[in-house]
PDB file of C-alpha atoms in Angstrom:
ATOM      1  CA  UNK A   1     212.053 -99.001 114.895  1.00  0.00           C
ATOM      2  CA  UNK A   2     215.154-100.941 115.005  1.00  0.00           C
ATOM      3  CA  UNK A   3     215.648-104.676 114.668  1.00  0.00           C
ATOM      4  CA  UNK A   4     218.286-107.279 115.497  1.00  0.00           C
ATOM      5  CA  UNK A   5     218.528-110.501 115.306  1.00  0.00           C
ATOM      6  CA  UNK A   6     217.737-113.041 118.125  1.00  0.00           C
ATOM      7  CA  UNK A   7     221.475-114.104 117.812  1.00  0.00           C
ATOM      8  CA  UNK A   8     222.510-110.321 117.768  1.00  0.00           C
ATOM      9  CA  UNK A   9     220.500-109.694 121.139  1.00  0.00           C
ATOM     10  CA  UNK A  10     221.733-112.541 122.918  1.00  0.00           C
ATOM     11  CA  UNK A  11     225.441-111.443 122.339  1.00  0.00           C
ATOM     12  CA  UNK A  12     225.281-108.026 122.953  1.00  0.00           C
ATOM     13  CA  UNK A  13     221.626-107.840 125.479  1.00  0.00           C
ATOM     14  CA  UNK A  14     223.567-105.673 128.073  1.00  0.00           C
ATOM     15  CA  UNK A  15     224.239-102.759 125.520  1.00  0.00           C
ATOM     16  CA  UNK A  16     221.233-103.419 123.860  1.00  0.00           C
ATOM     17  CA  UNK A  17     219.374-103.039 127.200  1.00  0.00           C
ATOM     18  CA  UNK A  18     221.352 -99.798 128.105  1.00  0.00           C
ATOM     19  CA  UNK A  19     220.739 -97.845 124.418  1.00  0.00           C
ATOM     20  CA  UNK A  20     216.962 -98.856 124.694  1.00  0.00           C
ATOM     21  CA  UNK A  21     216.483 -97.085 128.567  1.00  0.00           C
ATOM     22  CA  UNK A  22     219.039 -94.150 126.889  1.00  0.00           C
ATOM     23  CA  UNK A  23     217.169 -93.805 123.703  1.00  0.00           C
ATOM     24  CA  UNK A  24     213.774 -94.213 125.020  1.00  0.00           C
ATOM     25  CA  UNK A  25     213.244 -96.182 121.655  1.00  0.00           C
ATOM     26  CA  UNK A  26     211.910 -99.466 121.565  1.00  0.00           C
ATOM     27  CA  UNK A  27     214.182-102.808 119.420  1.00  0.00           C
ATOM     28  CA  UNK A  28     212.525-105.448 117.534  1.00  0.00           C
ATOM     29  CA  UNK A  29     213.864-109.305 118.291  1.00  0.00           C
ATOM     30  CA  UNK A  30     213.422-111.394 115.082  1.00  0.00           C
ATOM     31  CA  UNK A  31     213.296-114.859 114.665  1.00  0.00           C
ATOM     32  CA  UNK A  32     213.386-117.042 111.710  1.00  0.00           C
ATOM     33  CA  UNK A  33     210.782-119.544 112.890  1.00  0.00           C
ATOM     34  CA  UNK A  34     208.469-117.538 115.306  1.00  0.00           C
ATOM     35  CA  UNK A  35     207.343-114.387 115.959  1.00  0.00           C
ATOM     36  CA  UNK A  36     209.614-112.059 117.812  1.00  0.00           C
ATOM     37  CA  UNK A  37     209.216-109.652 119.851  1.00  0.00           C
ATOM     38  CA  UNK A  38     210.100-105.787 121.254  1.00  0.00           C
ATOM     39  CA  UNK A  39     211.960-104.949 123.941  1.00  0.00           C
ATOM     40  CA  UNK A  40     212.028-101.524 125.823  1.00  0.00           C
ATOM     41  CA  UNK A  41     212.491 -99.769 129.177  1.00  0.00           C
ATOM     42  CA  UNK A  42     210.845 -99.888 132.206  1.00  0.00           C
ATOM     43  CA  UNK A  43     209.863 -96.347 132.228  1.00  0.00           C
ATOM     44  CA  UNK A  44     208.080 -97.176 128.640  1.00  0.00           C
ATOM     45  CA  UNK A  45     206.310 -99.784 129.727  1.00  0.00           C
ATOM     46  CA  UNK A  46     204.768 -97.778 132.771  1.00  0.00           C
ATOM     47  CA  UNK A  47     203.201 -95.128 130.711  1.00  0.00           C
ATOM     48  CA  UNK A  48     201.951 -97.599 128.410  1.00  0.00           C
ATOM     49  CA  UNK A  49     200.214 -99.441 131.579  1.00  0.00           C
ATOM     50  CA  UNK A  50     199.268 -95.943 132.876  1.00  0.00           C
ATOM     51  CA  UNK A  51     197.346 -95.007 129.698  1.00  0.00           C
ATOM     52  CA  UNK A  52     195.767 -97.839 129.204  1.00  0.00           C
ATOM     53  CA  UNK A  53     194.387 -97.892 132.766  1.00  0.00           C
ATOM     54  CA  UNK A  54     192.869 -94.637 131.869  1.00  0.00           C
ATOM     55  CA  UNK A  55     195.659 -92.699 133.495  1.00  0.00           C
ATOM     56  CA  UNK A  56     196.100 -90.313 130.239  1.00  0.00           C
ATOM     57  CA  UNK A  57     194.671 -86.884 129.633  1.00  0.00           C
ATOM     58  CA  UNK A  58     192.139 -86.542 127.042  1.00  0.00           C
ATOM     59  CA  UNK A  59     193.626 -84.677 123.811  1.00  0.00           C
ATOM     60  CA  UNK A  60     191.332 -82.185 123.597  1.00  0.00           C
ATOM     61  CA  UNK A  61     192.206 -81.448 127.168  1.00  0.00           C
ATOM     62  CA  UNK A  62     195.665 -81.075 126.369  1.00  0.00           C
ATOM     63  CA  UNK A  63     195.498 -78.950 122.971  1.00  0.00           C
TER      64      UNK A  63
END
């Protein structure tokens, strides 16, 4: 995973915003002092809501 600065992300959080929904790849946000934090896109975040609501197919199911 990729990481930027806090600094980084708030100068450039537009592009940053746009390669993350592109890529489908999630960015780390450091921060010196505190614990950061990862950004990605919307669509990520629904599956990861989906399969923890139970929403996912079984592996075995799948294979």
């Amino acid at each position: 995973m990729h990481a930027v600065s806090y600094a980084e992300a708030r100068r450039n959080l537009e592009a940053m915003i746009d390669k993350v929904v592109a890529d489908r790849a999630p960015l780390a946000i450091t921060r010196d002092r505190a614990e950061g934090a990862v950004l990605i896109s919307a669509s990520e975040w629904a599956e990861i809501e989906r399969i923890c609501a139970g929403g996912a197919r079984p592996v075995a199911k799948i294979l």
